[in-house]
Short mmCIF file of C-alpha atoms in Angstrom, two decimals:
data_model
loop_
_atom_site.label_atom_id
_atom_site.label_comp_id
_atom_site.label_asym_id
_atom_site.label_seq_id
_atom_site.Cartn_x
_atom_site.Cartn_y
_atom_site.Cartn_z
CA UNK Y 19 -18.41 -7.60 76.51
CA UNK Y 20 -18.37 -3.93 75.73
CA UNK Y 21 -14.54 -3.83 76.00
CA UNK Y 22 -14.17 -6.67 73.52
CA UNK Y 23 -16.40 -4.86 71.04
CA UNK Y 24 -14.24 -1.73 71.28
CA UNK Y 25 -11.05 -3.71 70.57
CA UNK Y 26 -12.65 -5.49 67.61
CA UNK Y 27 -13.90 -2.20 66.19
CA UNK Y 28 -10.44 -0.64 66.42
CA UNK Y 29 -8.87 -3.69 64.72
CA UNK Y 30 -11.39 -3.47 61.91
CA UNK Y 31 -10.33 0.12 61.26
CA UNK Y 32 -6.71 -0.97 60.93
CA UNK Y 33 -7.39 -3.71 58.34
CA UNK Y 34 -8.13 -1.40 55.33
CA UNK Y 35 -5.06 0.70 56.08
CA UNK Y 36 -2.84 -2.40 56.15
CA UNK Y 37 -4.32 -3.65 52.87
CA UNK Y 38 -3.77 -0.28 51.15
CA UNK Y 39 -0.18 -0.05 52.34
CA UNK Y 40 0.52 -3.59 51.12
CA UNK Y 41 -0.92 -2.78 47.64
CA UNK Y 42 1.22 0.35 47.30
CA UNK Y 43 4.37 -1.58 48.22
CA UNK Y 44 3.54 -4.34 45.71
CA UNK Y 45 2.81 -1.77 42.99
CA UNK Y 46 6.24 -0.17 43.24
CA UNK Y 47 7.90 -3.56 43.64
CA UNK Y 48 6.38 -5.18 40.53
CA UNK Y 49 5.93 -2.30 38.09
CA UNK Y 50 8.86 -0.55 36.37
CA UNK Y 51 7.90 3.14 36.36
CA UNK Y 52 10.80 4.22 34.14
CA UNK Y 53 10.08 6.60 31.27
CA UNK Y 54 11.58 4.24 28.72
CA UNK Y 55 8.89 1.65 29.35
CA UNK Y 56 5.97 4.03 29.55
CA UNK Y 57 3.30 3.16 27.02
CA UNK Y 58 4.93 -0.11 25.91
CA UNK Y 59 3.54 -3.53 26.58
CA UNK Y 60 5.55 -6.51 27.71
CA UNK Y 61 7.77 -7.70 24.89
CA UNK Y 62 7.37 -11.39 24.19
CA UNK Y 63 10.29 -13.47 23.05
CA UNK Y 64 10.33 -16.62 21.02
CA UNK Y 65 12.89 -19.16 19.97
CA UNK Y 66 10.98 -19.77 16.78
CA UNK Y 67 13.05 -19.04 13.63
CA UNK Y 68 11.96 -15.92 11.71
CA UNK Y 69 10.92 -17.89 8.66
CA UNK Y 70 8.42 -19.83 10.78
CA UNK Y 71 6.94 -16.86 12.58
CA UNK Y 72 3.31 -16.11 11.87
CA UNK Y 73 2.56 -12.78 10.25
CA UNK Y 74 0.20 -10.79 12.41
CA UNK Y 75 -1.77 -7.68 11.63
CA UNK Y 76 -2.39 -4.84 12.14
CA UNK Y 77 0.61 -4.43 14.49
CA UNK Y 78 3.34 -2.17 13.07
CA UNK Y 79 6.28 -3.66 11.24
CA UNK Y 80 9.27 -4.24 13.49
CA UNK Y 81 12.69 -5.30 12.30
CA UNK Y 82 15.20 -7.63 13.84
CA UNK Y 83 18.51 -7.25 12.10
CA UNK Y 84 20.01 -10.44 10.72
CA UNK Y 85 23.05 -10.96 8.54
CA UNK Y 86 22.69 -12.59 5.17
CA UNK Y 87 23.10 -16.36 5.42
CA UNK Y 88 25.47 -16.79 2.51
CA UNK Y 89 28.71 -15.95 4.34
CA UNK Y 90 28.81 -16.18 8.12
CA UNK Y 91 32.50 -15.25 8.10
CA UNK Y 92 31.76 -11.73 6.84
CA UNK Y 93 30.48 -8.75 8.76
CA UNK Y 94 26.69 -8.74 9.12
CA UNK Y 95 24.54 -6.28 7.24
CA UNK Y 96 23.12 -3.32 9.07
CA UNK Y 97 19.40 -2.68 8.98
CA UNK Y 98 18.20 0.74 7.82
CA UNK Y 99 18.68 3.56 10.28
CA UNK Y 100 15.77 4.03 12.62
CA UNK Y 101 14.43 0.49 12.20
CA UNK Y 102 15.97 -1.00 15.35
CA UNK Y 103 16.17 0.60 18.78
CA UNK Y 104 17.56 -1.53 21.59
CA UNK Y 105 15.28 -4.42 20.61
CA UNK Y 106 12.27 -2.45 21.85
CA UNK Y 107 9.06 -2.10 19.87
CA UNK Y 108 9.04 0.95 17.64
CA UNK Y 109 6.07 3.20 18.15
CA UNK Y 110 3.86 3.22 15.08
CA UNK Y 111 3.14 6.68 13.70
CA UNK Y 112 0.71 7.14 10.86
CA UNK Y 113 1.86 9.96 8.55
CA UNK Y 114 -0.37 13.01 8.69
CA UNK Y 115 -2.47 13.31 5.52
CA UNK Y 116 -1.35 15.95 3.05
CA UNK Y 117 -4.10 17.57 1.04
CA UNK Y 118 -2.59 16.83 -2.37
CA UNK Y 119 -1.06 13.45 -1.54
CA UNK Y 120 -2.96 10.16 -1.12
CA UNK Y 121 -2.62 9.49 2.62
CA UNK Y 122 -1.40 6.10 3.79
CA UNK Y 123 -4.23 4.30 5.54
CA UNK Y 124 -3.34 3.07 9.02
CA UNK Y 125 -4.26 -0.53 8.24
CA UNK Y 126 -2.36 -0.41 4.94
CA UNK Y 127 0.82 0.83 6.60
CA UNK Y 128 1.70 -2.67 7.75
CA UNK Y 129 0.89 -4.49 4.54
CA UNK Y 130 3.84 -3.58 2.33
CA UNK Y 131 7.60 -3.51 2.57
CA UNK Y 132 8.80 -1.39 -0.34
CA UNK Y 133 12.14 -2.70 -1.61
CA UNK Y 134 14.28 -0.38 -3.73
CA UNK Y 135 17.25 -1.87 -5.59
CA UNK Y 136 20.01 0.41 -6.81
CA UNK Y 137 23.74 0.09 -7.52
CA UNK Y 138 26.97 1.92 -6.85
CA UNK Y 139 27.31 2.90 -10.52
CA UNK Y 140 23.73 4.26 -10.78
CA UNK Y 141 22.83 5.38 -7.27
CA UNK Y 142 23.78 9.05 -7.61
CA UNK Y 143 22.22 9.33 -11.06
CA UNK Y 144 18.87 7.70 -10.32
CA UNK Y 145 18.15 7.22 -6.63
CA UNK Y 146 18.01 10.77 -5.31
CA UNK Y 147 14.76 11.76 -7.04
CA UNK Y 148 13.05 8.75 -5.45
CA UNK Y 149 13.89 9.90 -1.92
CA UNK Y 150 11.35 12.72 -2.20
CA UNK Y 151 8.86 10.95 -4.48
CA UNK Y 152 8.66 7.15 -4.50
CA UNK Y 153 9.98 6.90 -0.94
CA UNK Y 154 8.31 9.99 0.51
CA UNK Y 155 6.70 9.50 3.90
CA UNK Y 156 3.36 10.69 2.50
CA UNK Y 157 3.24 7.53 0.39
CA UNK Y 158 4.68 4.98 2.79
CA UNK Y 159 6.13 5.00 6.28
CA UNK Y 160 9.96 5.10 6.34
CA UNK Y 161 9.98 1.98 8.51
CA UNK Y 162 8.38 0.12 5.60
CA UNK Y 163 11.22 0.95 3.19
CA UNK Y 164 14.54 -0.76 2.55
CA UNK Y 165 17.14 0.20 -0.07
CA UNK Y 166 19.61 -2.41 -1.31
CA UNK Y 167 22.74 -1.80 -3.35
CA UNK Y 168 26.22 -3.18 -3.92
CA UNK Y 169 27.78 -0.25 -2.07
CA UNK Y 170 26.83 0.91 1.42
CA UNK Y 171 25.90 4.59 1.69
CA UNK Y 172 23.97 6.99 3.92
CA UNK Y 173 21.77 9.66 2.35
CA UNK Y 174 19.83 11.77 4.81
CA UNK Y 175 17.53 9.50 6.79
CA UNK Y 176 18.11 6.59 4.41
CA UNK Y 177 20.73 3.92 4.95
CA UNK Y 178 21.57 1.98 1.78
CA UNK Y 179 22.48 -1.63 2.53
CA UNK Y 180 25.25 -3.43 0.68
CA UNK Y 181 23.36 -6.65 0.01
CA UNK Y 182 26.52 -8.37 -1.24
CA UNK Y 183 28.51 -7.65 1.93
CA UNK Y 184 28.10 -11.18 3.24
CA UNK Y 185 29.26 -12.92 0.11
CA UNK Y 186 32.35 -14.99 0.82
CA UNK Y 187 35.78 -13.49 0.22
CA UNK Y 188 36.29 -16.10 -2.46
CA UNK Y 189 33.16 -14.95 -4.29
CA UNK Y 190 34.21 -11.31 -4.09
CA UNK Y 191 37.50 -12.14 -5.80
CA UNK Y 192 35.73 -13.62 -8.83
CA UNK Y 193 35.95 -11.69 -12.14
CA UNK Y 194 32.23 -10.82 -11.93
CA UNK Y 195 32.95 -8.80 -8.79
CA UNK Y 196 35.65 -6.59 -10.27
CA UNK Y 197 33.33 -3.58 -10.28
CA UNK Y 198 32.39 -4.33 -6.67
CA UNK Y 199 36.05 -4.12 -5.68
CA UNK Y 200 36.69 -0.99 -7.76
CA UNK Y 201 33.80 1.17 -6.54
CA UNK Y 202 35.34 2.07 -3.15
CA UNK Y 203 38.58 3.00 -4.92
CA UNK Y 204 36.82 5.63 -7.03
CA UNK Y 205 35.40 7.19 -3.88
CA UNK Y 206 38.77 7.11 -2.13
CA UNK Y 207 40.37 8.99 -5.03
CA UNK Y 208 37.72 11.73 -5.18
CA UNK Y 209 36.04 10.67 -8.38
CA UNK Y 210 32.26 10.84 -8.46
CA UNK Y 211 29.96 8.51 -10.37
CA UNK Y 212 27.29 11.18 -10.80
CA UNK Y 213 27.49 12.78 -14.27
CA UNK Y 214 26.88 16.08 -12.49
CA UNK Y 215 28.84 18.20 -14.95
CA UNK Y 216 31.40 19.36 -12.39
CA UNK Y 217 35.06 18.65 -11.72
CA UNK Y 218 35.62 15.08 -10.58
CA UNK Y 219 32.91 13.54 -12.76
CA UNK Y 220 33.52 9.96 -13.81
CA UNK Y 221 31.26 7.29 -15.28
CA UNK Y 222 32.70 4.82 -12.82
CA UNK Y 223 33.81 1.22 -13.22
CA UNK Y 224 32.19 -0.67 -16.06
CA UNK Y 225 30.05 -3.73 -15.48
CA UNK Y 226 27.62 -2.80 -12.73
CA UNK Y 227 24.98 -4.90 -14.49
CA UNK Y 228 27.18 -7.99 -14.05
CA UNK Y 229 26.99 -8.01 -10.25
CA UNK Y 230 23.38 -6.84 -10.31
CA UNK Y 231 22.18 -10.41 -10.85
CA UNK Y 232 23.73 -11.49 -7.56
CA UNK Y 233 21.50 -9.12 -5.55
CA UNK Y 234 18.04 -10.55 -6.18
CA UNK Y 235 18.11 -13.70 -4.08
CA UNK Y 236 19.96 -12.28 -1.04
CA UNK Y 237 17.82 -9.14 -0.92
CA UNK Y 238 14.59 -11.14 -0.90
CA UNK Y 239 16.08 -13.41 1.76
CA UNK Y 240 17.19 -10.46 3.89
CA UNK Y 241 13.90 -8.59 3.51
CA UNK Y 242 11.83 -11.58 4.57
CA UNK Y 243 13.99 -12.31 7.61
CA UNK Y 244 14.12 -8.72 8.84
CA UNK Y 245 10.54 -7.72 8.07
CA UNK Y 246 8.63 -10.91 8.96
CA UNK Y 247 5.34 -9.10 9.55
CA UNK Y 248 5.07 -7.67 6.04
CA UNK Y 249 2.23 -9.14 4.03
CA UNK Y 250 3.73 -8.11 0.69
CA UNK Y 251 7.29 -7.48 -0.48
CA UNK Y 252 6.97 -4.96 -3.29
CA UNK Y 253 10.14 -4.68 -5.36
CA UNK Y 254 11.24 -1.80 -7.57
CA UNK Y 255 14.44 -0.62 -9.27
CA UNK Y 256 15.96 2.84 -9.39
CA UNK Y 257 14.91 3.38 -13.02
CA UNK Y 258 11.26 2.53 -12.40
CA UNK Y 259 8.21 4.17 -10.87
CA UNK Y 260 5.50 2.28 -9.04
CA UNK Y 261 2.07 3.83 -8.55
CA UNK Y 262 1.86 2.57 -5.01
CA UNK Y 263 -1.80 3.49 -4.35
CA UNK Y 264 -2.76 1.52 -7.45
CA UNK Y 265 -0.66 -1.44 -6.32
CA UNK Y 266 -2.26 -1.39 -2.87
CA UNK Y 267 -5.68 -1.54 -4.49
CA UNK Y 268 -4.56 -4.38 -6.76
CA UNK Y 269 -3.02 -6.47 -3.98
CA UNK Y 270 -6.14 -6.17 -1.85
CA UNK Y 271 -7.71 -8.74 -4.17
CA UNK Y 272 -5.19 -11.45 -3.22
CA UNK Y 273 -4.64 -13.46 -0.06
CA UNK Y 274 -1.12 -12.66 1.17
CA UNK Y 275 -1.06 -15.92 3.14
CA UNK Y 276 -1.00 -17.85 -0.14
CA UNK Y 277 2.04 -18.04 -2.46
CA UNK Y 278 1.59 -15.17 -4.94
CA UNK Y 279 4.21 -13.69 -7.24
CA UNK Y 280 2.73 -10.88 -9.33
CA UNK Y 281 4.23 -8.60 -11.95
CA UNK Y 282 5.11 -8.47 -15.65
CA UNK Y 283 5.51 -11.77 -17.52
CA UNK Y 284 9.01 -12.77 -18.64
CA UNK Y 285 10.56 -16.10 -19.65
CA UNK Y 286 14.13 -17.28 -20.10
CA UNK Y 287 16.02 -20.57 -19.75
CA UNK Y 288 12.75 -22.46 -19.32
CA UNK Y 289 11.80 -20.29 -16.34
CA UNK Y 290 8.76 -18.00 -16.22
CA UNK Y 291 9.29 -15.09 -13.85
CA UNK Y 292 8.30 -11.54 -12.97
CA UNK Y 293 10.41 -9.05 -14.92
CA UNK Y 294 12.42 -7.15 -12.33
CA UNK Y 295 12.49 -3.75 -14.01
CA UNK Y 296 8.70 -3.52 -14.12
CA UNK Y 297 8.48 -4.22 -10.39
CA UNK Y 298 6.75 -7.13 -8.69
CA UNK Y 299 4.97 -8.16 -5.51
CA UNK Y 300 5.81 -11.30 -3.53
CA UNK Y 301 3.42 -12.40 -0.80
CA UNK Y 302 4.56 -13.44 2.65
CA UNK Y 303 3.02 -16.80 1.90
CA UNK Y 304 5.33 -17.17 -1.10
CA UNK Y 305 8.36 -16.19 0.99
CA UNK Y 306 7.48 -18.69 3.71
CA UNK Y 307 7.04 -21.47 1.15
CA UNK Y 308 10.47 -20.86 -0.40
CA UNK Y 309 13.04 -18.74 1.42
CA UNK Y 310 11.46 -19.68 4.73
CA UNK Y 311 12.45 -23.27 4.08
CA UNK Y 312 16.00 -22.54 2.93
CA UNK Y 313 17.87 -19.80 4.82
CA UNK Y 314 20.93 -20.41 2.62
CA UNK Y 315 19.29 -19.78 -0.73
CA UNK Y 316 21.92 -17.31 -1.99
CA UNK Y 317 24.77 -19.66 -1.16
CA UNK Y 318 22.94 -22.61 -2.71
CA UNK Y 319 22.36 -20.77 -5.99
CA UNK Y 320 25.71 -18.99 -6.32
CA UNK Y 321 26.98 -21.16 -9.18
CA UNK Y 322 23.61 -21.09 -10.92
CA UNK Y 323 23.61 -17.29 -10.69
CA UNK Y 324 27.13 -17.02 -12.08
CA UNK Y 325 26.07 -18.94 -15.19
CA UNK Y 326 22.98 -16.81 -15.91
CA UNK Y 327 22.51 -13.28 -17.16
CA UNK Y 328 19.66 -12.01 -15.08
CA UNK Y 329 18.85 -11.89 -11.40
CA UNK Y 330 15.08 -11.88 -11.86
CA UNK Y 331 15.36 -15.14 -13.78
CA UNK Y 332 17.52 -16.57 -10.97
CA UNK Y 333 14.88 -15.52 -8.45
CA UNK Y 334 12.27 -17.24 -10.59
CA UNK Y 335 14.30 -20.43 -10.58
CA UNK Y 336 14.70 -20.22 -6.80
CA UNK Y 337 10.97 -19.78 -6.21
CA UNK Y 338 10.05 -22.47 -8.72
CA UNK Y 339 12.14 -25.01 -6.81
CA UNK Y 340 9.66 -24.67 -3.96
CA UNK Y 341 6.52 -24.61 -6.06
CA UNK Y 342 6.05 -20.83 -6.14
CA UNK Y 343 4.99 -19.85 -9.66
CA UNK Y 344 4.43 -16.51 -11.37
CA UNK Y 345 0.90 -15.42 -12.19
CA UNK Y 346 -2.40 -14.21 -10.80
CA UNK Y 347 -4.43 -17.41 -10.63
CA UNK Y 348 -2.44 -19.78 -8.45
CA UNK Y 349 0.71 -19.28 -10.50
CA UNK Y 350 -0.74 -19.93 -13.95
CA UNK Y 351 2.29 -18.19 -15.56
CA UNK Y 352 0.19 -16.08 -17.93
CA UNK Y 353 0.76 -12.50 -19.07
CA UNK Y 354 -1.32 -9.74 -17.48
CA UNK Y 355 -1.32 -5.96 -17.90
CA UNK Y 356 -0.33 -3.46 -15.23
CA UNK Y 357 3.37 -3.78 -14.38
CA UNK Y 358 5.05 -2.37 -17.49
CA UNK Y 359 8.69 -2.95 -18.53
CA UNK Y 360 8.81 0.21 -20.68
CA UNK Y 361 8.69 3.96 -20.17
CA UNK Y 362 5.36 5.62 -20.95
CA UNK Y 363 6.37 7.24 -24.24
CA UNK Y 364 7.62 3.92 -25.67
CA UNK Y 365 4.58 1.92 -24.53
CA UNK Y 366 1.84 0.93 -27.00
CA UNK Y 367 -1.64 1.62 -25.65
CA UNK Y 368 -4.32 -0.58 -27.15
CA UNK Y 369 -7.82 -1.90 -26.68
CA UNK Y 370 -6.23 -4.79 -24.77
CA UNK Y 371 -4.73 -2.68 -21.97
CA UNK Y 372 -6.78 0.54 -22.15
CA UNK Y 373 -9.15 -0.41 -19.32
CA UNK Y 374 -6.66 -2.22 -17.06
CA UNK Y 375 -5.17 -0.67 -13.90
CA UNK Y 376 -1.70 0.83 -14.30
CA UNK Y 377 0.93 -0.18 -11.75
CA UNK Y 378 4.35 0.86 -13.04
CA UNK Y 379 6.72 2.18 -15.69
CA UNK Y 380 10.32 1.11 -16.27
CA UNK Y 381 13.39 2.67 -17.95
CA UNK Y 382 12.37 6.04 -16.57
CA UNK Y 383 14.45 9.15 -16.04
CA UNK Y 384 14.34 11.47 -13.05
CA UNK Y 385 12.10 13.95 -14.87
CA UNK Y 386 9.66 11.13 -15.65
CA UNK Y 387 9.59 10.11 -11.99
CA UNK Y 388 8.87 13.69 -10.91
CA UNK Y 389 6.01 13.97 -13.41
CA UNK Y 390 4.51 10.61 -12.42
CA UNK Y 391 4.61 11.65 -8.78
CA UNK Y 392 2.76 14.89 -9.50
CA UNK Y 393 0.11 12.97 -11.44
CA UNK Y 394 -0.25 10.49 -8.59
CA UNK Y 395 -0.73 13.31 -6.09
CA UNK Y 396 -3.66 14.79 -7.97
CA UNK Y 397 -5.38 11.50 -8.84
CA UNK Y 398 -8.33 10.25 -6.82
CA UNK Y 399 -7.38 6.66 -6.01
CA UNK Y 400 -10.79 5.86 -4.62
CA UNK Y 401 -11.39 4.83 -8.23
CA UNK Y 402 -9.13 2.63 -10.39
CA UNK Y 403 -6.19 4.29 -12.13
CA UNK Y 404 -6.33 2.89 -15.66
CA UNK Y 405 -3.95 3.02 -18.61
CA UNK Y 406 -6.59 5.21 -20.24
CA UNK Y 407 -6.36 7.72 -17.41
CA UNK Y 408 -2.60 8.01 -17.66
CA UNK Y 409 -2.78 8.43 -21.44
CA UNK Y 410 -5.38 11.18 -21.24
CA UNK Y 411 -3.38 13.06 -18.61
CA UNK Y 412 0.20 12.66 -19.82
CA UNK Y 413 0.17 11.86 -23.54
CA UNK Y 414 -2.98 13.01 -25.31
CA UNK Y 415 -2.30 16.76 -24.93
CA UNK Y 416 1.00 16.33 -26.83
CA UNK Y 417 -0.11 14.28 -29.85
CA UNK Y 418 -3.25 15.93 -31.16
CA UNK Y 419 -1.52 17.11 -34.35
CA UNK Y 420 0.95 15.45 -36.77
CA UNK Y 421 4.58 16.09 -35.83
CA UNK Y 422 7.71 16.31 -37.98
CA UNK Y 423 11.02 14.88 -36.85
CA UNK Y 424 9.03 12.47 -34.71
CA UNK Y 425 8.81 8.66 -34.71
CA UNK Y 426 5.83 7.21 -32.87
CA UNK Y 427 6.79 3.58 -33.48
CA UNK Y 428 3.93 2.49 -35.76
CA UNK Y 429 4.91 -0.89 -37.19
CA UNK Y 430 1.95 -3.20 -37.79
CA UNK Y 431 1.69 -2.58 -41.53
CA UNK Y 432 4.41 -1.12 -43.79
CA UNK Y 433 3.80 0.12 -47.33
CA UNK Y 434 6.73 1.06 -49.58
CA UNK Y 435 7.34 1.70 -53.24
CA UNK Y 436 8.66 -1.87 -53.43
CA UNK Y 437 5.48 -3.58 -52.20
CA UNK Y 438 2.87 -1.07 -53.40
CA UNK Y 439 1.14 -3.58 -55.68
CA UNK Y 440 0.69 -6.18 -52.94
CA UNK Y 441 1.21 -4.38 -49.66
CA UNK Y 442 0.47 -6.09 -46.34
CA UNK Y 443 -3.03 -5.16 -45.22
CA UNK Y 444 -5.75 -6.05 -42.68
CA UNK Y 445 -7.51 -9.37 -43.24
CA UNK Y 446 -10.89 -7.67 -43.33
CA UNK Y 447 -10.84 -5.97 -46.73
CA UNK Y 448 -14.00 -4.06 -45.92
CA UNK Y 449 -12.19 -2.22 -43.11
CA UNK Y 450 -9.98 -0.12 -45.42
CA UNK Y 451 -9.91 1.50 -48.88
CA UNK Y 452 -7.57 -0.64 -50.99
CA UNK Y 453 -6.82 2.05 -53.58
CA UNK Y 454 -5.94 4.66 -50.96
CA UNK Y 455 -4.01 2.04 -49.00
CA UNK Y 456 -1.69 1.22 -51.91
CA UNK Y 457 -0.76 4.88 -52.37
CA UNK Y 458 0.25 5.38 -48.75
CA UNK Y 459 3.99 5.31 -49.57
CA UNK Y 460 3.87 8.44 -51.74
CA UNK Y 461 3.85 11.16 -49.04
CA UNK Y 462 3.04 11.93 -45.44
CA UNK Y 463 -0.39 13.14 -46.53
CA UNK Y 464 -0.99 9.91 -48.49
CA UNK Y 465 0.10 7.85 -45.48
CA UNK Y 466 -2.32 9.75 -43.26
CA UNK Y 467 -5.10 9.16 -45.79
CA UNK Y 468 -4.36 5.42 -45.84
CA UNK Y 469 -4.55 5.34 -42.05
CA UNK Y 470 -7.86 7.20 -42.07
CA UNK Y 471 -9.24 4.72 -44.61
CA UNK Y 472 -8.64 1.83 -42.19
CA UNK Y 473 -11.25 1.81 -39.44
CA UNK Y 474 -8.86 0.37 -36.82
CA UNK Y 475 -5.85 2.60 -37.54
CA UNK Y 476 -4.72 4.67 -34.56
CA UNK Y 477 -1.36 6.07 -35.72
CA UNK Y 478 0.90 6.38 -38.74
CA UNK Y 479 4.51 7.29 -39.48
CA UNK Y 480 6.14 8.31 -42.76
CA UNK Y 481 9.71 8.76 -44.02
CA UNK Y 482 10.97 8.91 -47.64
CA UNK Y 483 8.83 6.18 -49.27
CA UNK Y 484 7.84 4.20 -46.18
CA UNK Y 485 4.39 4.43 -44.62
CA UNK Y 486 3.78 2.52 -41.38
CA UNK Y 487 0.42 2.13 -39.63
CA UNK Y 488 -0.80 0.54 -36.42
CA UNK Y 489 -4.00 -0.21 -34.50
CA UNK Y 490 -2.21 0.71 -31.25
CA UNK Y 491 -1.24 4.20 -30.16
CA UNK Y 492 2.07 5.36 -28.69
CA UNK Y 493 3.70 8.71 -28.08
CA UNK Y 494 7.16 7.90 -29.37
CA UNK Y 495 10.17 10.18 -29.49
CA UNK Y 496 11.44 13.01 -31.66
CA UNK Y 497 14.51 15.11 -32.41
CA UNK Y 498 14.42 18.64 -31.03
CA UNK Y 499 15.62 21.61 -33.09
CA UNK Y 500 19.38 21.91 -32.78
CA UNK Y 501 19.97 18.19 -32.23
CA UNK Y 502 22.61 16.70 -34.52
CA UNK Y 503 20.27 13.90 -35.60
CA UNK Y 504 18.35 16.39 -37.72
CA UNK Y 505 21.49 16.70 -39.85
CA UNK Y 506 22.38 13.02 -39.98
CA UNK Y 507 19.05 11.25 -40.53
CA UNK Y 508 15.91 11.45 -42.66
CA UNK Y 509 12.89 13.27 -41.30
CA UNK Y 510 10.06 11.17 -39.88
CA UNK Y 511 6.53 12.55 -39.70
CA UNK Y 512 4.05 10.96 -37.32
CA UNK Y 513 0.33 11.32 -36.77
CA UNK Y 514 -2.34 9.95 -34.46
CA UNK Y 515 -6.07 9.25 -34.80
CA UNK Y 516 -6.96 10.58 -31.36
CA UNK Y 517 -10.56 11.24 -32.41
CA UNK Y 518 -11.08 7.46 -32.42
CA UNK Y 519 -10.12 6.96 -28.76
CA UNK Y 520 -13.71 7.39 -27.49
CA UNK Y 521 -14.53 4.08 -29.20
CA UNK Y 522 -12.23 2.34 -26.70
CA UNK Y 523 -14.86 2.34 -24.00
CA UNK Y 524 -14.30 1.04 -20.49
CA UNK Y 525 -17.31 -0.56 -18.86
#
């Protein structure tokens, strides 16, 4: 009996050792200890088409490169450098906050794909300033950026995609694509479309705007297929500036799962659409409802595009075919303030837009972009960024006194020597001094007096015998000393009623 107990005891001591050895063998057999897989989970695969994939959050955006559907016979487009790495998940890195730059919130980093559209004839004149401002990593992660053009290029860490590469050979031989065919020839012959003021400068082939309209539909198609986890596709052009923190705040009030197309109102050929130059935001829900149902949208609309002038209108037509409408309230197709199709000094500030958030400017130059970026860096975006705030920061300091050789764009009422007896005037006669009003055409001082006599007047402009007044306020543009226009045109004098701005109160 005692011998049996000893044997059993010894066997019991062997059991744990056997179990431990078995576990170690299984561990090395089943687990891949390679460095490449350290820290990464198991990658799931799916046969589900990209336009049917559900958008999940807050996982980082990953890209899966796909060629444009319009021309399977052509070489596929390449995704931006650094976006794809052996089909493995890309590690998400939140940019470190910079003291003077609004940091990108970790949960916001996945929300937006920022789409920049440029062109071979404008790229070197307009795009470069954006690489360190609009597209800086302090504003948005590089993996959430894509740049489309009609000419493939590589600039630093940015790969510019030729979004027309997959058009059919037949399409590329059409007259509209002459500039597309010519651009590589300029490069091959050492001519530079830069206007840099050095040997080799050339304006480049004419007609870049003609092929521009062909980019809109394929770039939206490509962006949606390759960035399926984006909640918003925010579009901008190389002559625009988007205040991205303001746009993030604005978009947070909308459900990205629903079909939203937001921007600046435009209408043409019985189509209401978001004006491309001002920038726009398209929700993933809108993409799924339209491009997600037709992977050949660009090919389908090629003839329609060829017969129209503008790519943003073509995009509007494409979205409308699937029930996606422009506008804030379920596509009501109404105008709203925020995305602006003009540059700041040509824009008319008014009571109507004074207290609305500012999202963008269009028709900007590189110096404008640099100044907007500096303003954005010092603004506290925990509070709304209103048109009023931009005006007070960027315009008000420059228009506090009347200026000669300056045209501010006042146009609401015009008084001349021809209409002095019955000049156009405000409907409310009690709001202005009629006698002073009628004399406004006589001099700059008389024009200023007429403006002051009208309680709603915010700016005036005078030249020769023409006095113009307005209840809106704009900076305008002037001729600097030494410019030839001072010798070939009449002098304009402009003035502003900046002391009345406090009456435009924001609640």
